[in-house]
PDB file of C-alpha atoms in Angstrom:
ATOM      1  CA  MET P   1       1.506 -22.381   5.397  1.00 65.00           C
ATOM      2  CA  ALA P   2      -1.580 -21.360   7.412  1.00 71.00           C
ATOM      3  CA  ALA P   3      -4.076 -18.995   5.820  1.00 77.00           C
ATOM      4  CA  PRO P   4      -3.612 -15.305   6.724  1.00 78.00           C
ATOM      5  CA  THR P   5      -5.614 -14.089   9.723  1.00 84.00           C
ATOM      6  CA  LEU P   6      -4.996 -10.327   9.591  1.00 92.00           C
ATOM      7  CA  GLN P   7      -8.009  -8.235   8.559  1.00 94.00           C
ATOM      8  CA  ARG P   8      -7.140  -5.388   6.218  1.00 92.00           C
ATOM      9  CA  ARG P   9      -9.536  -2.670   7.376  1.00 95.00           C
ATOM     10  CA  PRO P  10      -8.628  -2.730  11.100  1.00 96.00           C
ATOM     11  CA  LEU P  11      -4.978  -3.026  10.106  1.00 97.00           C
ATOM     12  CA  VAL P  12      -5.056   0.030   7.827  1.00 97.00           C
ATOM     13  CA  LYS P  13      -6.948   1.964  10.481  1.00 97.00           C
ATOM     14  CA  GLN P  14      -4.122   1.207  12.945  1.00 97.00           C
ATOM     15  CA  ILE P  15      -1.477   2.204  10.419  1.00 97.00           C
ATOM     16  CA  LEU P  16      -3.143   5.561   9.748  1.00 97.00           C
ATOM     17  CA  ALA P  17      -4.316   6.340  13.289  1.00 96.00           C
ATOM     18  CA  GLY P  18      -3.459   9.889  14.316  1.00 94.00           C
ATOM     19  CA  ALA P  19      -2.138  10.809  10.865  1.00 93.00           C
ATOM     20  CA  THR P  20      -0.905  14.412  10.735  1.00 93.00           C
ATOM     21  CA  ASP P  21      -0.058  16.795   7.914  1.00 94.00           C
ATOM     22  CA  ASP P  22       3.416  15.256   7.862  1.00 96.00           C
ATOM     23  CA  LEU P  23       2.038  11.968   6.464  1.00 98.00           C
ATOM     24  CA  LEU P  24       1.290  11.785   2.738  1.00 98.00           C
ATOM     25  CA  VAL P  25      -0.607   8.652   1.704  1.00 98.00           C
ATOM     26  CA  ILE P  26      -0.839   7.140  -1.776  1.00 97.00           C
ATOM     27  CA  ALA P  27      -3.211   4.188  -2.197  1.00 96.00           C
ATOM     28  CA  GLY P  28      -3.433   1.711  -5.055  1.00 93.00           C
ATOM     29  CA  LEU P  29      -6.667   1.200  -6.918  1.00 87.00           C
ATOM     30  CA  GLY P  30      -9.403  -1.036  -5.558  1.00 87.00           C
ATOM     31  CA  SER P  31      -9.291  -2.388  -2.028  1.00 89.00           C
ATOM     32  CA  PRO P  32      -6.434  -0.213  -0.664  1.00 92.00           C
ATOM     33  CA  ASN P  33      -8.390   2.782  -1.978  1.00 92.00           C
ATOM     34  CA  TRP P  34     -11.468   1.763   0.029  1.00 92.00           C
ATOM     35  CA  ASP P  35      -9.302   0.796   3.034  1.00 95.00           C
ATOM     36  CA  ILE P  36      -7.725   4.223   3.512  1.00 96.00           C
ATOM     37  CA  THR P  37     -11.083   5.928   2.996  1.00 95.00           C
ATOM     38  CA  GLU P  38     -12.796   3.761   5.603  1.00 95.00           C
ATOM     39  CA  ALA P  39      -9.987   4.710   7.997  1.00 95.00           C
ATOM     40  CA  GLY P  40     -10.896   8.381   7.448  1.00 95.00           C
ATOM     41  CA  ASP P  41     -10.865  10.432   4.254  1.00 95.00           C
ATOM     42  CA  ARG P  42      -8.379  13.306   4.437  1.00 95.00           C
ATOM     43  CA  PRO P  43      -6.971  15.782   1.886  1.00 96.00           C
ATOM     44  CA  LEU P  44      -3.458  14.329   2.150  1.00 97.00           C
ATOM     45  CA  ASN P  45      -4.722  10.909   1.060  1.00 97.00           C
ATOM     46  CA  MET P  46      -4.367  10.288  -2.671  1.00 96.00           C
ATOM     47  CA  PRO P  47      -6.505   7.273  -3.623  1.00 94.00           C
ATOM     48  CA  LEU P  48      -5.775   6.245  -7.196  1.00 92.00           C
ATOM     49  CA  TRP P  49      -8.540   5.437  -9.649  1.00 87.00           C
ATOM     50  CA  GLY P  50      -7.555   3.161 -12.514  1.00 79.00           C
ATOM     51  CA  ALA P  51      -3.815   3.867 -12.275  1.00 84.00           C
ATOM     52  CA  MET P  52      -2.797   0.253 -11.720  1.00 85.00           C
ATOM     53  CA  GLY P  53       0.917  -0.069 -11.131  1.00 86.00           C
ATOM     54  CA  ALA P  54       1.454   3.627 -10.387  1.00 93.00           C
ATOM     55  CA  PRO P  55       1.469   3.979  -6.561  1.00 96.00           C
ATOM     56  CA  VAL P  56       5.127   3.204  -5.831  1.00 98.00           C
ATOM     57  CA  SER P  57       6.452   5.430  -8.626  1.00 97.00           C
ATOM     58  CA  MET P  58       4.144   8.231  -7.513  1.00 96.00           C
ATOM     59  CA  GLY P  59       5.190   7.751  -3.898  1.00 98.00           C
ATOM     60  CA  LEU P  60       8.858   7.830  -4.859  1.00 98.00           C
ATOM     61  CA  GLY P  61       8.473  11.081  -6.790  1.00 98.00           C
ATOM     62  CA  LEU P  62       6.576  12.628  -3.906  1.00 97.00           C
ATOM     63  CA  ALA P  63       9.186  11.482  -1.371  1.00 98.00           C
ATOM     64  CA  ILE P  64      11.961  13.075  -3.425  1.00 98.00           C
ATOM     65  CA  ALA P  65       9.992  16.299  -3.907  1.00 97.00           C
ATOM     66  CA  GLN P  66       8.962  16.526  -0.235  1.00 97.00           C
ATOM     67  CA  PRO P  67      11.928  15.222   1.788  1.00 97.00           C
ATOM     68  CA  LYS P  68      10.594  16.645   5.059  1.00 97.00           C
ATOM     69  CA  LYS P  69       7.314  14.706   4.804  1.00 97.00           C
ATOM     70  CA  ARG P  70       6.707  11.010   5.440  1.00 98.00           C
ATOM     71  CA  VAL P  71       5.308   9.269   2.340  1.00 98.00           C
ATOM     72  CA  LEU P  72       3.394   6.021   2.780  1.00 98.00           C
ATOM     73  CA  VAL P  73       2.295   3.883  -0.165  1.00 98.00           C
ATOM     74  CA  ILE P  74      -0.428   1.331   0.566  1.00 98.00           C
ATOM     75  CA  THR P  75      -1.229  -1.006  -2.301  1.00 96.00           C
ATOM     76  CA  GLY P  76      -2.067  -4.593  -3.187  1.00 93.00           C
ATOM     77  CA  ASP P  77      -0.089  -7.584  -4.393  1.00 90.00           C
ATOM     78  CA  ALA P  78      -1.430  -7.575  -7.969  1.00 86.00           C
ATOM     79  CA  ASP P  79      -0.792  -3.835  -8.324  1.00 90.00           C
ATOM     80  CA  MET P  80       2.751  -4.259  -7.006  1.00 93.00           C
ATOM     81  CA  MET P  81       3.488  -7.138  -9.381  1.00 89.00           C
ATOM     82  CA  MET P  82       2.384  -4.981 -12.308  1.00 89.00           C
ATOM     83  CA  SER P  83       5.142  -2.450 -11.559  1.00 92.00           C
ATOM     84  CA  ILE P  84       7.750  -4.589  -9.839  1.00 94.00           C
ATOM     85  CA  GLY P  85      10.588  -2.666 -11.491  1.00 95.00           C
ATOM     86  CA  SER P  86       9.648   0.432  -9.512  1.00 97.00           C
ATOM     87  CA  LEU P  87      11.174  -1.244  -6.453  1.00 98.00           C
ATOM     88  CA  ALA P  88      14.584  -1.199  -8.147  1.00 98.00           C
ATOM     89  CA  THR P  89      14.150   2.509  -8.822  1.00 98.00           C
ATOM     90  CA  VAL P  90      13.279   3.097  -5.153  1.00 98.00           C
ATOM     91  CA  ALA P  91      16.429   1.212  -4.192  1.00 98.00           C
ATOM     92  CA  SER P  92      18.543   3.315  -6.534  1.00 97.00           C
ATOM     93  CA  GLN P  93      17.225   6.536  -4.984  1.00 97.00           C
ATOM     94  CA  GLN P  94      17.132   5.392  -1.320  1.00 98.00           C
ATOM     95  CA  PRO P  95      14.577   7.961  -0.066  1.00 98.00           C
ATOM     96  CA  ASP P  96      14.719   7.899   3.719  1.00 98.00           C
ATOM     97  CA  ASN P  97      11.140   9.201   4.050  1.00 98.00           C
ATOM     98  CA  LEU P  98       9.379   6.510   1.961  1.00 98.00           C
ATOM     99  CA  ALA P  99       7.551   3.447   3.277  1.00 98.00           C
ATOM    100  CA  ILE P 100       5.715   0.896   1.137  1.00 98.00           C
ATOM    101  CA  CYS P 101       3.059  -1.443   2.526  1.00 98.00           C
ATOM    102  CA  VAL P 102       1.732  -4.166   0.226  1.00 97.00           C
ATOM    103  CA  LEU P 103      -1.474  -5.816   1.456  1.00 96.00           C
ATOM    104  CA  ASP P 104      -1.254  -9.316   0.004  1.00 92.00           C
ATOM    105  CA  ASN P 105      -4.460 -11.378  -0.094  1.00 86.00           C
ATOM    106  CA  GLU P 106      -3.030 -13.520  -2.919  1.00 79.00           C
ATOM    107  CA  LYS P 107      -5.943 -12.583  -5.205  1.00 65.00           C
ATOM    108  CA  PHE P 108      -6.849 -10.388  -8.157  1.00 61.00           C
ATOM    109  CA  GLY P 109      -9.601  -8.744  -6.141  1.00 58.00           C
ATOM    110  CA  GLU P 110     -10.999  -6.448  -8.811  1.00 65.00           C
ATOM    111  CA  THR P 111     -11.636  -9.170 -11.390  1.00 59.00           C
ATOM    112  CA  GLY P 112     -13.169 -12.002  -9.373  1.00 55.00           C
ATOM    113  CA  ASN P 113     -10.605 -13.118  -6.775  1.00 59.00           C
ATOM    114  CA  GLN P 114      -8.572 -15.300  -9.093  1.00 65.00           C
ATOM    115  CA  ALA P 115      -5.265 -16.501  -7.604  1.00 69.00           C
ATOM    116  CA  SER P 116      -2.537 -13.898  -8.040  1.00 68.00           C
ATOM    117  CA  HIS P 117       1.192 -14.553  -8.495  1.00 72.00           C
ATOM    118  CA  THR P 118       1.680 -14.555  -4.723  1.00 67.00           C
ATOM    119  CA  SER P 119      -0.807 -17.372  -4.150  1.00 72.00           C
ATOM    120  CA  PRO P 120       0.754 -20.791  -3.472  1.00 74.00           C
ATOM    121  CA  ARG P 121       0.374 -23.231  -6.352  1.00 68.00           C
ATOM    122  CA  ASN P 122      -1.830 -25.733  -4.543  1.00 64.00           C
ATOM    123  CA  ASN P 123      -5.069 -25.862  -6.506  1.00 56.00           C
ATOM    124  CA  GLY P 124      -4.044 -28.004  -9.443  1.00 53.00           C
ATOM    125  CA  PRO P 125      -2.504 -27.317 -12.841  1.00 53.00           C
ATOM    126  CA  THR P 126      -4.939 -24.510 -13.730  1.00 50.00           C
ATOM    127  CA  ASP P 127      -4.048 -22.473 -10.630  1.00 53.00           C
ATOM    128  CA  SER P 128      -2.132 -19.348 -11.676  1.00 58.00           C
ATOM    129  CA  GLY P 129      -0.434 -18.982  -8.287  1.00 58.00           C
ATOM    130  CA  ALA P 130       3.361 -19.077  -8.290  1.00 63.00           C
ATOM    131  CA  GLY P 131       4.117 -18.516  -4.611  1.00 77.00           C
ATOM    132  CA  THR P 132       5.948 -15.277  -5.397  1.00 83.00           C
ATOM    133  CA  ASP P 133       7.302 -13.500  -2.298  1.00 91.00           C
ATOM    134  CA  ILE P 134       7.406  -9.782  -3.090  1.00 91.00           C
ATOM    135  CA  SER P 135       9.374  -9.025   0.084  1.00 95.00           C
ATOM    136  CA  VAL P 136      12.230 -11.156  -1.261  1.00 94.00           C
ATOM    137  CA  ILE P 137      12.013  -9.352  -4.620  1.00 95.00           C
ATOM    138  CA  ALA P 138      12.153  -5.977  -2.839  1.00 97.00           C
ATOM    139  CA  LYS P 139      15.260  -7.040  -0.949  1.00 97.00           C
ATOM    140  CA  GLY P 140      16.818  -8.374  -4.139  1.00 97.00           C
ATOM    141  CA  CYS P 141      16.143  -5.022  -5.811  1.00 97.00           C
ATOM    142  CA  GLY P 142      18.203  -3.340  -3.104  1.00 98.00           C
ATOM    143  CA  ILE P 143      15.644  -2.338  -0.459  1.00 98.00           C
ATOM    144  CA  ALA P 144      17.518  -3.743   2.521  1.00 97.00           C
ATOM    145  CA  ASP P 145      14.747  -3.054   5.042  1.00 98.00           C
ATOM    146  CA  SER P 146      12.214  -5.469   3.579  1.00 97.00           C
ATOM    147  CA  ALA P 147      10.136  -7.943   5.573  1.00 97.00           C
ATOM    148  CA  LEU P 148       7.052 -10.161   5.562  1.00 95.00           C
ATOM    149  CA  VAL P 149       4.361  -9.694   8.231  1.00 96.00           C
ATOM    150  CA  ARG P 150       1.786 -12.403   8.988  1.00 93.00           C
ATOM    151  CA  GLU P 151       0.890 -12.334  12.689  1.00 93.00           C
ATOM    152  CA  ALA P 152      -1.155 -10.036  14.921  1.00 93.00           C
ATOM    153  CA  GLY P 153       1.789  -9.821  17.305  1.00 95.00           C
ATOM    154  CA  GLU P 154       3.836  -8.146  14.566  1.00 96.00           C
ATOM    155  CA  VAL P 155       1.341  -5.341  13.867  1.00 96.00           C
ATOM    156  CA  ALA P 156       2.532  -2.838  16.481  1.00 97.00           C
ATOM    157  CA  GLN P 157       6.072  -2.987  15.112  1.00 98.00           C
ATOM    158  CA  LEU P 158       4.710  -2.815  11.554  1.00 98.00           C
ATOM    159  CA  VAL P 159       2.883   0.424  12.331  1.00 98.00           C
ATOM    160  CA  LYS P 160       5.965   1.918  13.977  1.00 98.00           C
ATOM    161  CA  ASP P 161       8.179   0.929  11.044  1.00 98.00           C
ATOM    162  CA  LEU P 162       5.820   2.338   8.408  1.00 98.00           C
ATOM    163  CA  ARG P 163       5.323   5.607  10.247  1.00 98.00           C
ATOM    164  CA  THR P 164       8.777   6.348  11.637  1.00 97.00           C
ATOM    165  CA  ARG P 165      11.570   4.016  10.521  1.00 98.00           C
ATOM    166  CA  LYS P 166      14.234   5.463   8.217  1.00 97.00           C
ATOM    167  CA  GLY P 167      13.416   4.407   4.679  1.00 92.00           C
ATOM    168  CA  PRO P 168      13.104   3.073   2.228  1.00 98.00           C
ATOM    169  CA  VAL P 169      10.975   0.585   4.156  1.00 98.00           C
ATOM    170  CA  PHE P 170       9.105  -2.275   2.474  1.00 98.00           C
ATOM    171  CA  ARG P 171       6.558  -4.475   4.237  1.00 98.00           C
ATOM    172  CA  LEU P 172       4.554  -7.269   2.645  1.00 96.00           C
ATOM    173  CA  VAL P 173       1.539  -7.979   4.854  1.00 96.00           C
ATOM    174  CA  LYS P 174      -0.491 -11.147   4.369  1.00 94.00           C
ATOM    175  CA  VAL P 175      -4.199 -10.347   4.861  1.00 93.00           C
ATOM    176  CA  MET P 176      -7.399 -12.375   4.734  1.00 86.00           C
ATOM    177  CA  VAL P 177      -9.580 -12.648   1.663  1.00 82.00           C
ATOM    178  CA  GLU P 178     -12.715 -10.735   2.654  1.00 77.00           C
ATOM    179  CA  LYS P 179     -15.812  -9.429   0.925  1.00 80.00           C
ATOM    180  CA  LEU P 180     -16.064  -5.885   2.264  1.00 76.00           C
ATOM    181  CA  GLU P 181     -18.367  -2.965   1.633  1.00 83.00           C
ATOM    182  CA  PHE P 182     -17.012  -0.329  -0.730  1.00 81.00           C
ATOM    183  CA  VAL P 183     -16.193   2.904   1.106  1.00 87.00           C
ATOM    184  CA  MET P 184     -15.740   5.348  -1.736  1.00 85.00           C
ATOM    185  CA  PRO P 185     -13.507   8.410  -1.727  1.00 88.00           C
ATOM    186  CA  PRO P 186     -14.322  11.172  -4.237  1.00 87.00           C
ATOM    187  CA  GLN P 187     -14.223   9.723  -7.745  1.00 89.00           C
ATOM    188  CA  ASP P 188     -13.067  12.855  -9.582  1.00 91.00           C
ATOM    189  CA  GLY P 189      -9.325  12.516 -10.189  1.00 91.00           C
ATOM    190  CA  ALA P 190      -8.822  16.223 -10.890  1.00 93.00           C
ATOM    191  CA  HIS P 191     -10.566  17.085  -7.614  1.00 95.00           C
ATOM    192  CA  LEU P 192      -8.398  14.612  -5.667  1.00 94.00           C
ATOM    193  CA  LYS P 193      -5.226  16.013  -7.251  1.00 94.00           C
ATOM    194  CA  ASP P 194      -6.236  19.621  -6.554  1.00 95.00           C
ATOM    195  CA  ARG P 195      -7.312  18.787  -2.999  1.00 96.00           C
ATOM    196  CA  PHE P 196      -4.022  17.024  -2.276  1.00 96.00           C
ATOM    197  CA  ARG P 197      -1.945  19.807  -3.813  1.00 96.00           C
ATOM    198  CA  ALA P 198      -3.770  22.531  -1.908  1.00 96.00           C
ATOM    199  CA  ALA P 199      -3.410  20.659   1.390  1.00 96.00           C
ATOM    200  CA  LEU P 200       0.306  20.136   0.778  1.00 96.00           C
ATOM    201  CA  LEU P 201       1.357  23.410  -0.870  1.00 94.00           C
ATOM    202  CA  GLY P 202      -1.503  25.810  -0.220  1.00 89.00           C
ATOM    203  CA  ARG P 203      -3.704  27.390  -2.851  1.00 73.00           C
ATOM    204  CA  ALA P 204      -2.040  29.513  -5.493  1.00 63.00           C
TER     205      ALA P 204
END
């Protein structure tokens, strides 16, 4: 299988282009956090700090609580593997306003780019890669609209699906391994929570 050629930052910028108050975005810790911020920090973005494994569960709760809003979870492969059971819970609830986008660079990016579970086992017996396909797991959990995206020609449809297709939608997107500048959102979790809540519900 050829190495991924999609670049995460331009891709996320396309996904979030023209985002309105009807789009609520939850981002997993690390690279997805920086990706959504580089695309444009906004009050209805909730970048998670340290809450590894939490984005899909948080997105599901938000989708159920706000059925008239579109909820988009953007996270990474290692984060998704940490909470793989949350996909079964999404399937059991079938929220039609939830989309999940997993940016898969096949690495544990926050700890030194070691091979993650989704990396092919091709680097010898010490390689931790298992070739896991999370899109197949999502479908097996009961998310029928689950697919793998690898090519630039698939991006326009990816964006449309994540922003408008009836959910739950799951897309696993293979992206390049890149060393990118950190683009930090606010680092105060209480501030981010209060900012998000006020933008969504108004100030009490």
